[in-house]
């Protein structure tokens, strides 16, 4: 699906207290052309970032504004890099190189 990008305002932070410490996920509000939406980020941080009131770019698949999240290209590069590394190790092991 094609993705859409939209600007959203940080309206607060969701607190997650797991016993080891507190972490926070930003809450965003935006208007997608049809309705006012609120979403919570899926990535937690030990600091309340970004600041309340800040404008942040979010991306979501066309027709699914409930999946709006800040784009994180470096995180996805690390994920795919780790997968490729694992695939390389398994291939080398299967070929008897290691």
XYZ file of C-alpha atoms in Angstrom:
98
model
C 0.000 0.000 0.000
C 1.139 3.538 -0.562
C 1.937 5.415 2.613
C 0.821 8.843 3.729
C 2.777 11.347 5.766
C 1.121 13.825 8.062
C 2.122 16.294 10.769
C 0.873 15.539 14.286
C 1.089 17.342 17.616
C 2.462 15.630 20.725
C -0.346 15.831 23.300
C 1.230 13.828 26.105
C 3.070 10.652 27.017
C 1.877 7.201 28.064
C 3.647 5.948 31.172
C 4.822 2.342 31.374
C 6.102 1.221 34.771
C 7.436 -2.338 34.607
C 9.068 -2.521 38.027
C 12.575 -1.879 36.653
C 11.858 1.728 35.865
C 9.596 4.062 34.015
C 9.415 4.536 30.282
C 7.282 6.787 28.130
C 5.656 6.659 24.701
C 4.491 9.815 22.957
C 0.797 10.371 22.254
C 0.014 12.147 18.981
C -3.076 13.935 17.667
C -3.674 14.754 14.005
C -6.469 15.285 11.496
C -6.333 12.925 8.509
C -8.883 14.783 6.384
C -11.805 12.741 7.723
C -11.545 12.875 11.501
C -9.379 13.882 14.430
C -7.161 10.908 15.391
C -5.024 9.997 18.387
C -2.295 7.367 18.345
C 0.355 6.220 20.816
C 3.899 5.499 19.666
C 5.010 1.873 19.932
C 8.599 2.734 20.915
C 9.194 3.597 24.570
C 11.937 5.877 25.897
C 13.274 6.647 29.374
C 12.772 10.359 28.661
C 9.584 12.164 27.729
C 10.535 12.887 24.135
C 9.476 14.710 22.045
C 8.246 17.692 24.047
C 4.505 18.187 24.526
C 3.228 20.553 21.835
C 5.948 19.641 19.329
C 4.950 18.883 15.744
C 6.183 15.498 14.478
C 5.894 13.855 11.074
C 4.048 10.525 11.111
C 3.676 7.939 8.361
C 0.959 5.338 7.898
C -0.371 2.999 5.204
C -3.137 4.509 3.068
C -6.466 3.976 4.808
C -4.965 3.001 8.195
C -4.402 6.196 10.213
C -4.542 4.069 13.384
C -1.078 2.760 12.402
C 0.516 6.219 12.220
C 4.049 6.232 13.675
C 7.174 8.384 13.260
C 9.336 7.027 10.432
C 12.463 5.336 11.825
C 14.729 4.474 8.883
C 17.844 3.860 11.019
C 15.997 1.395 13.226
C 14.790 -0.550 10.174
C 18.287 -0.514 8.654
C 19.582 -2.093 11.876
C 16.804 -4.715 11.873
C 17.367 -5.684 8.236
C 21.144 -5.566 8.708
C 20.847 -8.012 11.602
C 18.669 -10.308 9.520
C 21.128 -10.223 6.613
C 24.018 -10.927 8.983
C 22.172 -13.935 10.408
C 21.405 -15.186 6.918
C 25.084 -14.808 5.992
C 26.201 -16.780 9.046
C 23.707 -19.566 8.324
C 24.771 -19.696 4.659
C 28.461 -19.816 5.611
C 27.722 -22.557 8.123
C 25.781 -24.567 5.520
C 28.654 -24.207 3.023
C 31.199 -25.288 5.625
C 33.070 -21.988 5.583
C 32.755 -21.593 9.338
